Amino acid sequence: MGLCLSGDIRGGKQAVGGAQGRPTEYHNNAGSGGGHNDAVDFFFRSRGLHALFAQIESDPMAVVFAKKREGTLEEIGRTEVIMNSLNPAWIVKISIAYQFEIVQPLVFRVYDVDTKYHNVSTKIVTKQNRTSTLNLHDKRNGVSRNLGTLSVHAEETVASRSAVEISFRCSRLANVDLFSKSDPFLRISRIVEIGDSIPICKTEVINDNLNPIWRPITLSMQQYGSKENPLIIECFDFNTSGNHVLLGKIQKSVADLQKLHLEHSGANFVLPSSHRNHEKVLKSQLFVDKCIEKEQYTFLDYISSGFELNFMVAVDFTASNGNPQNPNSLHYIDPSGRLNSYQQAIMEVGEVIQFYDSDKRFPAWGFGGKTFNGTVSHCFNLNGIPNGSEVEGVDGIMAAYSSALHNVALAGPTLFGPVINMAAQIAGQSLSHHGKSKYSVLLIITDGVLTDLQETKDALVRASDLPLSILIVGVGGADFTQMEILDGDNGRRLESSTGRLATRDIVQFVPMREVHGGRISAVHALLEELPGQFLTYVRPRDIKPCNLQVV
C-alpha cells in the first residue's frame, strides 16, 4: 500500500456505478464544491496553479475531451480516481452523443502526478469490438517515452435499441373536404421539459377515408423518452398546400397506449374550444391495434458487425458552370488553395464516409462534358481510364477532378439518369455476392436545372429497392426547386412514369449557398438522414448484423 500525504482520500473510496450514480465532484467540474482530490490537484498544478497537496503513488483519472474544428477542447466527462494503481479499470462511463454526419475527434488524457499525456487519433465505432487501445506517451524535452496504454471501449445505451411498434386506427373522423372524404394522417410529438412539443413521427396519408388503418410505426426510446413521457397525437386532414386541417388530438404516453391496446378500447379526440381553457370532446376515436415492445438493431450495430459504406461521386461538367479558367467559374481552381464548392463538398462528405469503407476505393464520374474522344457523355470516368472508375481515397477524387478539368470540355445538358443507373448497378451487385455487406452512397454535385426530371424520378424509384442513398449538393445560384422534389422531405414518395411509388426516400439535397451563408453545415445537412435511410433498407428486409443475407 503506497503512502498518500493527502488528508482526504474520499475521492478514491467513493462508490461508483450501480444505484449510487456518478461522483459529482469528478464528473463535470471536478473539485468545484467537493472535497480535494489528488488528480484534480495535479490538473490545477499542471496549469501553474498552487499545489493543494502532494502524493507518492499513481492515482490515475481519465478525462475525455471533444476536439472542436477550431482546435479547442471541450470536456465531455471524466472517470473516478483509482487510488494507488498502475493498472486502473474505471467504472464511470462517459456518455457521448454519436453523430454519424460529422467526424468526432476525441482526446483522452490520463492525469497523474508524474505523467503527462499525448493524444492519438483513432476510430472506435467502426471496429467490430468497438475497442481501441491507445499508446500513452510523455513528450517532454522533445523525447517520447512509452508510458503504457489506454483501452477505450464504445457501446450504445439500452435506449438506442429499445423500441415499441404501434398500429393505429381511427373511427368516425370528421369530414372536412367538400367533394370527397378527409385524407387523414397522424403526427406524434414528444413534450419536452419546457412544455414545448417536438414532432418525432408521422404516419402515411390514407386517402378518402374516415375510418383509416395505418401501417405500423416504430418509435425508439430515444424518441419517446420513457413510457410515462406524455406524447401528443394529432390527426390531420392532408392538403397539398401544406395547410393541413386538425381533426383532433390526444395526449397519451406509451404506457397509456399499451393500456388502450390491452383493453381493446378507444380514446376520444379533442379540439380546442372557443371557451377559454376548455376542449371539445369529439365522437371520433383513436384505437391501438398493436403495441409491442422490441429490441431493434441500430446503425452502429450494422457498422461494427462489418457493414460498409461505398462512397461514389458524380460531378457536373455542364457549360453553365462557366469556363474553369475564369475566377468566376464554379470550377475555378484557386492557386491559393482555397477550395471551390465542388472541392469543398467532396472533401467534407468524403472525410466522414471514408472511415466506413475499408478499401477506400471510390468510383468517381463526371456528367455533361465532352470527353477525351470528343463526344458528350453523361457518365464518364473522372480519372480518364476507360475500364476503371475507382480512385484511391478522397485525395484520389480531388486529383481526378482537377485533372478532368484540363481534359474535358464543358457541355450539357444536365442529366442525372445515367449516373444514378450506374450507381444502382454497383449497389445491385452487392446483393448477388455471398457475404457482401456494402451500402452505397452517391454524392452528386451540380449547378443546373435537370433536363431529364422524369427519367431521374424513374431511376430513383427503381433504385429505392437497392442498398443506395443519393446525396445532392447544389452549387451556384440556380433554381433548385426540382431537387427539393427529388428529396421527398414533403412526405410524398416519388412516382415513376408507370405509376410505381418509391419504396423509401433515398435522396437528400442541400444548396451550397446556404452553407456559404453560414446557415447550415454541409456535412450535417447532407448526412443527417443517411443512417435512417440505411435502416429503412435493412429493417424491412430482416437483414441482421449477425446474418447479412436477405431473408
Coordinates of C-alpha atoms in Angstrom, one line a residue:
M1 CA 0.0 0.0 0.0
G2 CA 1.5 3.3 -1.1
L3 CA 1.8 6.3 1.2
C4 CA -0.5 9.2 0.3
L5 CA 0.2 12.6 2.0
S6 CA -3.3 13.9 1.3
G7 CA -5.6 14.4 4.2
D8 CA -8.6 13.4 2.1
I9 CA -8.9 10.2 0.1
R10 CA -12.6 10.3 -0.2
G11 CA -12.5 10.5 -4.0
G12 CA -10.7 7.2 -4.3
K13 CA -13.1 5.4 -1.9
Q14 CA -16.4 6.8 -3.1
A15 CA -18.9 4.3 -4.6
V16 CA -19.2 4.5 -8.3
G17 CA -21.8 3.0 -10.6
G18 CA -24.8 1.0 -9.5
A19 CA -27.6 2.9 -7.8
Q20 CA -25.2 5.5 -6.3
G21 CA -24.6 7.1 -9.7
R22 CA -21.5 9.2 -10.6
P23 CA -19.5 11.1 -8.1
T24 CA -20.5 14.7 -8.8
E25 CA -17.2 16.3 -7.8
Y26 CA -15.3 14.4 -10.5
H27 CA -17.8 14.4 -13.4
N28 CA -18.1 17.8 -15.0
N29 CA -16.4 20.4 -12.9
A30 CA -14.3 18.3 -10.7
G31 CA -13.3 19.7 -7.4
S32 CA -15.8 22.5 -7.5
G33 CA -17.8 22.3 -4.3
G34 CA -16.5 18.8 -3.5
G35 CA -13.6 17.6 -1.5
H36 CA -9.9 17.7 -2.5
N37 CA -8.6 15.1 -4.8
D38 CA -5.0 14.2 -5.8
A39 CA -5.6 14.0 -9.6
V40 CA -7.7 17.2 -9.6
D41 CA -4.8 18.9 -7.7
F42 CA -2.4 17.9 -10.5
F43 CA -4.9 19.2 -13.0
F44 CA -4.6 22.7 -11.4
R45 CA -0.8 22.5 -10.8
S46 CA -0.1 21.5 -14.4
R47 CA -1.6 24.9 -15.3
G48 CA 0.8 26.7 -13.0
L49 CA -1.6 27.0 -10.0
H50 CA -0.6 26.3 -6.4
A51 CA -0.4 22.7 -5.4
L52 CA -3.0 21.7 -2.8
F53 CA -1.1 18.7 -1.5
A54 CA 1.4 16.1 -2.7
Q55 CA 1.3 12.3 -3.2
I56 CA 3.6 9.4 -3.7
E57 CA 1.8 6.8 -5.8
S58 CA -0.2 6.9 -9.0
D59 CA -3.8 7.9 -8.6
P60 CA -4.9 8.0 -12.2
M61 CA -8.0 9.6 -13.7
A62 CA -9.1 9.7 -17.4
V63 CA -10.7 12.8 -18.9
V64 CA -12.4 12.8 -22.3
F65 CA -12.5 15.9 -24.4
A66 CA -14.2 16.7 -27.7
K67 CA -11.9 18.5 -30.2
K68 CA -13.7 21.3 -32.0
R69 CA -12.9 22.4 -35.6
E70 CA -11.0 25.4 -34.3
G71 CA -8.8 23.2 -32.2
T72 CA -10.2 24.0 -28.8
L73 CA -11.1 21.2 -26.4
E74 CA -14.4 20.8 -24.6
E75 CA -14.5 18.4 -21.7
I76 CA -17.2 15.7 -22.1
G77 CA -16.7 13.9 -18.8
R78 CA -14.2 12.2 -16.5
T79 CA -13.8 9.0 -14.6
E80 CA -13.4 8.5 -10.9
V81 CA -9.9 8.4 -9.4
I82 CA -8.4 5.0 -8.8
M83 CA -6.1 5.3 -5.8
N84 CA -2.6 3.8 -5.9
S85 CA -2.9 1.9 -9.1
L86 CA -0.8 1.5 -12.2
N87 CA -3.5 -0.7 -14.0
P88 CA -6.7 1.1 -13.3
A89 CA -10.1 -0.1 -14.5
W90 CA -12.6 2.7 -14.3
I91 CA -16.3 2.2 -13.7
V92 CA -17.7 5.6 -14.7
K93 CA -19.0 5.6 -18.2
I94 CA -18.7 8.7 -20.3
S95 CA -21.8 9.3 -22.4
I96 CA -21.2 10.8 -25.9
A97 CA -23.9 11.6 -28.4
Y98 CA -22.8 9.7 -31.5
Q99 CA -23.3 11.8 -34.7
F100 CA -22.7 9.9 -37.9
E101 CA -22.7 13.1 -40.1
I102 CA -19.6 14.6 -38.6
V103 CA -16.1 13.4 -37.6
Q104 CA -15.9 13.5 -33.8
P105 CA -12.2 13.7 -32.7
L106 CA -11.9 12.7 -29.1
V107 CA -8.9 13.5 -26.9
F108 CA -8.2 11.1 -24.0
R109 CA -6.0 12.4 -21.2
V110 CA -4.8 10.4 -18.2
Y111 CA -3.9 12.6 -15.3
D112 CA -1.3 11.5 -12.8
V113 CA 1.3 13.4 -10.6
D114 CA 4.2 12.0 -12.6
T115 CA 2.7 11.5 -16.0
K116 CA 1.9 13.8 -18.9
Y117 CA -0.1 12.7 -21.8
H118 CA -0.3 12.5 -25.6
N119 CA -3.4 12.0 -27.6
V120 CA -3.7 9.7 -30.6
S121 CA -6.2 9.9 -33.5
T122 CA -8.1 6.7 -33.9
K123 CA -11.5 5.4 -34.8
I124 CA -13.6 3.3 -32.4
V125 CA -17.2 2.8 -33.6
T126 CA -16.2 1.2 -36.9
K127 CA -14.2 -1.5 -35.1
Q128 CA -16.0 -4.8 -34.7
N129 CA -15.4 -5.0 -31.0
R130 CA -15.7 -1.2 -30.7
T131 CA -12.5 -1.1 -28.6
S132 CA -9.3 0.8 -29.3
T133 CA -6.0 0.7 -27.4
L134 CA -4.1 3.9 -27.4
N135 CA -0.4 4.3 -26.5
L136 CA 0.3 6.9 -23.8
H137 CA 3.5 9.0 -24.3
D138 CA 5.4 11.5 -22.4
K139 CA 6.9 14.0 -24.9
R140 CA 8.7 16.3 -22.5
N141 CA 12.1 17.6 -23.6
G142 CA 11.5 16.5 -27.2
V143 CA 11.9 12.8 -26.3
S144 CA 8.9 10.4 -26.5
R145 CA 8.7 7.8 -23.7
N146 CA 6.1 5.0 -23.8
L147 CA 4.1 5.2 -20.6
G148 CA 1.6 2.3 -21.1
T149 CA -1.7 2.0 -22.9
L150 CA -5.3 3.2 -22.5
S151 CA -8.1 0.9 -23.8
V152 CA -11.3 2.7 -24.8
H153 CA -14.5 0.7 -25.4
A154 CA -17.6 2.3 -27.0
E155 CA -21.1 0.9 -26.5
E156 CA -24.6 2.2 -27.1
T157 CA -27.0 2.8 -24.3
V158 CA -30.0 0.5 -23.9
A159 CA -32.3 3.3 -25.1
S160 CA -30.7 3.1 -28.5
R161 CA -32.2 -0.3 -29.1
S162 CA -35.4 -0.3 -27.1
A163 CA -38.4 0.4 -29.2
V164 CA -42.2 0.0 -29.5
E165 CA -44.1 -1.0 -32.6
I166 CA -47.6 0.5 -32.7
S167 CA -50.5 0.1 -35.1
F168 CA -53.1 2.9 -35.0
R169 CA -56.6 3.2 -36.5
C170 CA -59.3 5.7 -36.1
S171 CA -63.1 5.7 -36.3
R172 CA -65.7 8.3 -37.2
L173 CA -63.3 11.1 -38.2
A174 CA -64.9 14.4 -39.2
N175 CA -65.2 15.1 -43.0
V176 CA -63.8 18.5 -43.8
D177 CA -63.4 18.1 -47.6
L178 CA -66.0 19.5 -49.9
F179 CA -66.1 17.0 -52.7
S180 CA -64.5 13.9 -51.0
K181 CA -63.8 12.5 -47.6
S182 CA -60.9 13.6 -45.4
D183 CA -57.3 12.3 -46.2
P184 CA -56.1 11.7 -42.6
F185 CA -52.6 11.1 -41.2
L186 CA -51.2 11.1 -37.6
R187 CA -48.4 13.2 -36.2
I188 CA -46.8 12.2 -32.9
S189 CA -44.8 14.7 -30.9
R190 CA -43.0 14.4 -27.6
I191 CA -43.5 17.0 -24.8
V192 CA -40.2 18.3 -23.5
E193 CA -39.4 19.8 -20.1
I194 CA -40.0 23.4 -21.1
G195 CA -43.5 22.5 -22.3
D196 CA -42.9 22.6 -26.0
S197 CA -43.6 19.6 -28.3
I198 CA -41.2 18.2 -30.8
P199 CA -42.5 16.1 -33.7
I200 CA -40.9 12.6 -33.7
C201 CA -43.0 10.6 -36.2
K202 CA -45.9 10.7 -38.6
T203 CA -47.9 8.1 -40.5
E204 CA -48.6 7.9 -44.2
V205 CA -51.7 9.7 -45.6
I206 CA -54.8 7.5 -46.1
N207 CA -56.8 9.0 -48.9
D208 CA -60.6 9.5 -48.8
N209 CA -61.2 7.5 -45.5
L210 CA -62.9 8.5 -42.2
N211 CA -62.0 5.1 -40.6
P212 CA -58.3 4.8 -41.5
I213 CA -56.0 2.0 -40.6
W214 CA -52.3 3.0 -40.8
R215 CA -49.2 0.8 -41.3
P216 CA -47.3 0.1 -38.1
I217 CA -44.8 2.7 -36.9
T218 CA -41.8 2.1 -34.7
L219 CA -40.8 4.6 -32.0
S220 CA -37.4 4.2 -30.3
M221 CA -37.0 5.0 -26.6
Q222 CA -34.6 7.8 -27.7
Q223 CA -37.6 9.4 -29.5
Y224 CA -40.3 9.0 -26.8
G225 CA -38.1 9.3 -23.8
S226 CA -39.8 7.0 -21.3
K227 CA -43.1 5.1 -21.1
E228 CA -44.5 7.8 -18.9
N229 CA -43.5 10.7 -21.0
P230 CA -46.5 12.5 -22.5
L231 CA -47.0 12.4 -26.2
I232 CA -49.3 14.5 -28.4
I233 CA -51.0 12.5 -31.1
E234 CA -52.7 14.8 -33.7
C235 CA -54.9 13.7 -36.6
F236 CA -54.8 16.0 -39.7
D237 CA -56.6 16.1 -43.0
F238 CA -53.8 16.4 -45.6
N239 CA -53.8 19.3 -48.0
T240 CA -51.3 19.7 -50.8
S241 CA -50.9 23.4 -49.9
G242 CA -49.4 22.3 -46.6
N243 CA -52.2 23.9 -44.6
H244 CA -53.4 20.6 -43.0
V245 CA -56.6 20.7 -41.0
L246 CA -56.5 19.5 -37.5
L247 CA -59.2 16.8 -37.0
G248 CA -58.4 16.2 -33.3
K249 CA -55.7 15.5 -30.8
I250 CA -55.0 13.3 -27.8
Q251 CA -52.3 13.3 -25.1
K252 CA -51.1 9.9 -24.2
S253 CA -47.9 8.2 -23.0
V254 CA -46.6 4.9 -24.4
A255 CA -47.9 3.3 -21.2
D256 CA -51.3 4.7 -21.9
L257 CA -51.2 3.4 -25.5
Q258 CA -50.2 -0.1 -24.2
K259 CA -53.3 0.1 -21.8
L260 CA -55.6 1.0 -24.7
H261 CA -54.3 -2.0 -26.7
L262 CA -54.7 -4.4 -23.8
E263 CA -58.3 -3.2 -23.0
H264 CA -59.3 -3.0 -26.7
S265 CA -60.7 0.4 -26.0
G266 CA -60.6 3.7 -27.9
A267 CA -59.8 7.2 -26.8
N268 CA -61.8 10.2 -27.9
F269 CA -60.1 13.0 -29.8
V270 CA -60.5 16.6 -28.6
L271 CA -60.3 20.0 -30.2
P272 CA -59.7 23.4 -28.6
S273 CA -63.0 25.1 -27.7
S274 CA -63.9 28.7 -28.0
H275 CA -64.3 28.7 -24.2
R276 CA -61.1 29.6 -22.5
N277 CA -59.1 26.6 -21.2
H278 CA -61.7 24.2 -22.4
E279 CA -61.6 21.4 -25.0
K280 CA -64.4 19.9 -27.1
V281 CA -64.6 16.1 -26.8
L282 CA -65.3 14.6 -30.2
K283 CA -67.0 11.4 -31.3
S284 CA -64.0 10.3 -33.3
Q285 CA -61.7 7.9 -31.6
L286 CA -58.2 6.5 -31.7
F287 CA -57.5 2.8 -31.3
V288 CA -54.3 0.9 -30.8
D289 CA -54.5 -2.5 -32.6
K290 CA -50.9 -3.4 -31.8
C291 CA -48.3 -2.2 -29.2
I292 CA -45.3 -4.4 -29.0
E293 CA -42.0 -3.7 -27.2
K294 CA -39.0 -4.9 -29.1
E295 CA -35.3 -4.5 -29.5
Q296 CA -34.1 -3.1 -32.8
Y297 CA -30.7 -3.1 -34.3
T298 CA -29.1 0.3 -34.7
F299 CA -26.9 1.8 -37.4
L300 CA -23.8 1.2 -35.2
D301 CA -24.8 -2.5 -34.8
Y302 CA -24.5 -2.9 -38.5
I303 CA -21.4 -0.9 -39.0
S304 CA -19.5 -2.6 -36.2
S305 CA -20.5 -6.0 -37.5
G306 CA -19.0 -5.4 -40.9
F307 CA -21.3 -3.3 -43.0
E308 CA -19.5 -0.7 -45.0
L309 CA -20.5 2.4 -46.9
N310 CA -19.3 2.5 -50.5
F311 CA -18.7 6.2 -51.4
M312 CA -19.3 7.3 -55.0
V313 CA -19.1 10.8 -56.6
A314 CA -20.6 12.3 -59.8
V315 CA -19.5 15.9 -60.8
D316 CA -21.4 18.2 -63.1
F317 CA -19.4 19.3 -66.2
T318 CA -22.1 21.3 -68.0
A319 CA -21.2 24.6 -69.6
S320 CA -23.4 26.6 -67.1
N321 CA -20.6 26.2 -64.6
G322 CA -18.5 28.7 -66.5
N323 CA -15.0 28.5 -68.0
P324 CA -12.7 26.8 -65.4
Q325 CA -10.0 29.3 -66.3
N326 CA -12.2 32.2 -65.2
P327 CA -12.1 33.1 -61.5
N328 CA -15.9 33.5 -61.6
S329 CA -16.4 29.8 -62.7
L330 CA -17.8 27.3 -60.2
H331 CA -15.0 25.0 -61.4
Y332 CA -12.2 27.5 -60.9
I333 CA -9.1 26.1 -59.1
D334 CA -7.8 28.8 -56.9
P335 CA -3.9 28.9 -56.9
S336 CA -4.0 30.0 -53.2
G337 CA -5.5 26.6 -52.3
R338 CA -9.0 27.9 -51.4
L339 CA -11.5 25.2 -52.3
N340 CA -14.3 25.8 -54.8
S341 CA -17.8 24.4 -54.0
Y342 CA -17.2 21.1 -55.8
Q343 CA -13.9 20.5 -53.9
Q344 CA -15.5 21.5 -50.6
A345 CA -18.4 19.1 -51.0
I346 CA -16.0 16.2 -52.0
M347 CA -13.7 16.9 -49.1
E348 CA -16.3 17.4 -46.3
V349 CA -18.5 14.5 -47.2
G350 CA -15.7 12.1 -48.1
E351 CA -13.9 12.9 -44.8
V352 CA -16.8 11.4 -42.9
I353 CA -17.7 8.4 -45.2
Q354 CA -14.1 7.2 -45.8
F355 CA -14.0 5.9 -42.3
Y356 CA -16.8 3.4 -43.1
D357 CA -15.1 2.0 -46.2
S358 CA -12.2 -0.4 -45.6
D359 CA -10.5 -0.3 -49.1
K360 CA -11.2 3.4 -49.7
R361 CA -11.5 2.9 -53.4
F362 CA -14.2 5.2 -54.6
P363 CA -15.9 5.2 -58.1
A364 CA -15.9 8.8 -59.5
W365 CA -17.7 10.0 -62.6
G366 CA -18.4 13.2 -64.5
F367 CA -21.5 14.0 -66.5
G368 CA -22.5 16.6 -69.1
G369 CA -19.0 17.0 -70.5
K370 CA -17.3 16.4 -73.9
T371 CA -14.8 13.7 -73.0
F372 CA -11.4 12.6 -74.4
N373 CA -12.9 11.1 -77.6
G374 CA -14.8 14.3 -78.4
T375 CA -18.4 13.0 -77.6
V376 CA -20.7 14.4 -74.9
S377 CA -21.1 11.8 -72.1
H378 CA -23.4 11.8 -69.1
C379 CA -21.4 9.2 -67.2
F380 CA -17.7 9.1 -67.8
N381 CA -14.9 8.0 -65.5
L382 CA -13.4 11.0 -63.8
N383 CA -9.9 9.6 -63.9
G384 CA -9.9 9.2 -67.7
I385 CA -9.3 5.4 -67.5
P386 CA -11.9 3.6 -69.8
N387 CA -12.2 0.4 -67.8
G388 CA -11.9 1.7 -64.2
S389 CA -13.8 4.4 -62.4
E390 CA -12.3 3.8 -59.0
V391 CA -9.7 6.1 -57.4
E392 CA -7.7 5.9 -54.2
G393 CA -9.3 7.8 -51.3
V394 CA -10.7 11.3 -51.1
D395 CA -7.3 12.7 -52.4
G396 CA -7.7 10.5 -55.5
I397 CA -11.2 12.0 -56.2
M398 CA -9.7 15.5 -55.8
A399 CA -6.8 14.7 -58.1
A400 CA -9.1 13.1 -60.8
Y401 CA -11.5 16.1 -60.6
S402 CA -8.6 18.6 -61.1
S403 CA -7.2 16.5 -64.0
A404 CA -10.5 16.2 -65.7
L405 CA -10.9 20.0 -65.8
H406 CA -7.9 20.1 -68.1
N407 CA -9.1 17.2 -70.4
V408 CA -12.9 17.6 -70.5
A409 CA -14.8 20.4 -72.3
L410 CA -17.9 21.6 -70.5
A411 CA -21.0 20.9 -72.5
G412 CA -24.6 19.7 -71.5
P413 CA -27.4 19.2 -70.9
T414 CA -27.8 18.2 -67.2
L415 CA -28.9 14.6 -66.9
F416 CA -28.9 12.6 -63.7
G417 CA -30.4 9.3 -65.0
P418 CA -27.2 7.7 -66.4
V419 CA -25.1 8.2 -63.2
I420 CA -27.9 7.1 -60.9
N421 CA -28.3 4.0 -63.1
M422 CA -24.6 3.3 -62.9
A423 CA -24.6 3.7 -59.1
A424 CA -27.7 1.4 -58.9
Q425 CA -25.9 -1.2 -60.9
I426 CA -23.0 -1.2 -58.5
A427 CA -25.3 -1.3 -55.5
G428 CA -27.2 -4.1 -57.0
Q429 CA -24.1 -6.2 -57.5
S430 CA -23.5 -6.2 -53.7
L431 CA -26.7 -8.3 -53.4
S432 CA -25.5 -11.0 -55.7
H433 CA -22.2 -11.7 -53.9
H434 CA -22.4 -14.0 -50.8
G435 CA -21.4 -12.3 -47.7
K436 CA -21.4 -8.8 -49.2
S437 CA -22.3 -6.1 -46.8
K438 CA -22.0 -2.8 -48.7
Y439 CA -24.4 0.1 -48.7
S440 CA -23.6 2.6 -51.5
V441 CA -23.7 6.4 -51.1
L442 CA -23.7 8.5 -54.3
L443 CA -22.7 12.2 -54.0
I444 CA -24.0 14.3 -57.0
I445 CA -22.7 17.8 -57.2
T446 CA -24.5 20.0 -59.7
D447 CA -25.2 23.6 -60.7
G448 CA -28.1 23.2 -63.1
V449 CA -31.7 22.5 -63.7
L450 CA -32.5 19.0 -64.8
T451 CA -33.4 18.2 -68.4
D452 CA -34.4 14.6 -67.5
L453 CA -36.6 15.1 -64.4
Q454 CA -39.0 12.3 -65.2
E455 CA -36.2 9.9 -66.2
T456 CA -34.4 10.8 -63.0
K457 CA -37.6 10.0 -61.0
D458 CA -37.8 6.7 -62.8
A459 CA -34.2 5.8 -61.9
L460 CA -34.7 6.8 -58.3
V461 CA -37.9 4.7 -57.9
R462 CA -36.0 1.7 -59.3
A463 CA -33.1 2.4 -57.0
S464 CA -35.3 2.7 -53.9
D465 CA -35.2 -1.1 -53.7
L466 CA -31.4 -1.2 -53.6
P467 CA -28.9 -0.5 -50.8
L468 CA -28.3 3.0 -52.1
S469 CA -28.6 6.6 -50.9
I470 CA -28.1 9.7 -53.0
L471 CA -26.7 13.0 -51.7
I472 CA -27.2 16.0 -53.9
V473 CA -25.3 19.3 -53.5
G474 CA -26.5 22.3 -55.5
V475 CA -23.8 24.8 -56.2
G476 CA -24.2 28.3 -57.7
G477 CA -27.4 30.4 -57.8
A478 CA -29.7 28.2 -60.0
D479 CA -33.3 27.4 -59.1
F480 CA -33.1 24.1 -57.3
T481 CA -36.9 23.5 -57.0
Q482 CA -36.5 20.2 -58.8
M483 CA -34.0 19.0 -56.3
E484 CA -36.4 19.6 -53.5
I485 CA -39.0 17.5 -55.3
L486 CA -36.5 14.6 -55.6
D487 CA -35.6 14.9 -51.9
G488 CA -39.1 13.8 -50.7
D489 CA -39.0 15.5 -47.4
N490 CA -42.5 16.7 -48.0
G491 CA -43.8 13.3 -47.2
R492 CA -44.8 12.4 -50.8
R493 CA -43.0 9.4 -52.3
L494 CA -41.6 9.8 -55.8
E495 CA -43.7 8.3 -58.6
S496 CA -42.4 6.8 -61.8
S497 CA -43.8 7.3 -65.2
T498 CA -45.6 4.0 -64.9
G499 CA -47.3 5.0 -61.6
R500 CA -45.0 3.0 -59.3
L501 CA -44.1 4.6 -56.0
A502 CA -40.7 4.6 -54.5
T503 CA -40.4 2.1 -51.6
R504 CA -38.5 4.6 -49.5
D505 CA -36.8 8.1 -49.6
I506 CA -33.2 7.7 -50.7
V507 CA -32.4 11.4 -51.6
Q508 CA -31.0 14.2 -49.5
F509 CA -30.5 17.6 -51.1
V510 CA -28.7 20.8 -49.8
P511 CA -27.9 24.0 -51.7
M512 CA -24.3 25.1 -51.1
R513 CA -25.3 28.8 -51.0
E514 CA -27.0 28.1 -47.7
V515 CA -23.8 26.5 -46.4
H516 CA -21.7 29.5 -47.5
G517 CA -24.2 31.8 -45.9
G518 CA -23.5 30.2 -42.6
R519 CA -27.0 28.9 -42.1
I520 CA -26.1 25.2 -42.1
S521 CA -23.2 22.7 -42.1
A522 CA -22.9 21.0 -45.5
V523 CA -21.9 17.7 -43.9
H524 CA -24.5 17.8 -41.2
A525 CA -27.3 18.7 -43.7
L526 CA -26.3 16.1 -46.2
L527 CA -25.6 13.1 -43.9
E528 CA -28.1 13.6 -41.1
E529 CA -30.7 11.4 -42.8
L530 CA -28.3 8.7 -44.1
P531 CA -28.3 6.4 -41.0
G532 CA -32.1 6.5 -41.1
Q533 CA -32.2 5.7 -44.9
F534 CA -29.8 2.8 -44.3
L535 CA -32.2 1.4 -41.6
T536 CA -35.2 1.7 -43.9
Y537 CA -33.4 -0.6 -46.2
V538 CA -32.2 -3.3 -43.8
R539 CA -35.0 -3.5 -41.3
P540 CA -38.0 -4.3 -43.6
R541 CA -35.8 -7.0 -45.3
D542 CA -34.9 -8.6 -41.9
I543 CA -31.2 -8.1 -42.6
K544 CA -29.4 -8.5 -39.3
P545 CA -25.9 -7.6 -38.3
C546 CA -25.1 -11.2 -37.5
N547 CA -26.8 -12.5 -40.6
L548 CA -26.1 -10.3 -43.6
Q549 CA -28.1 -12.2 -46.1
V550 CA -31.5 -11.0 -47.4
V551 CA -34.2 -13.3 -45.9

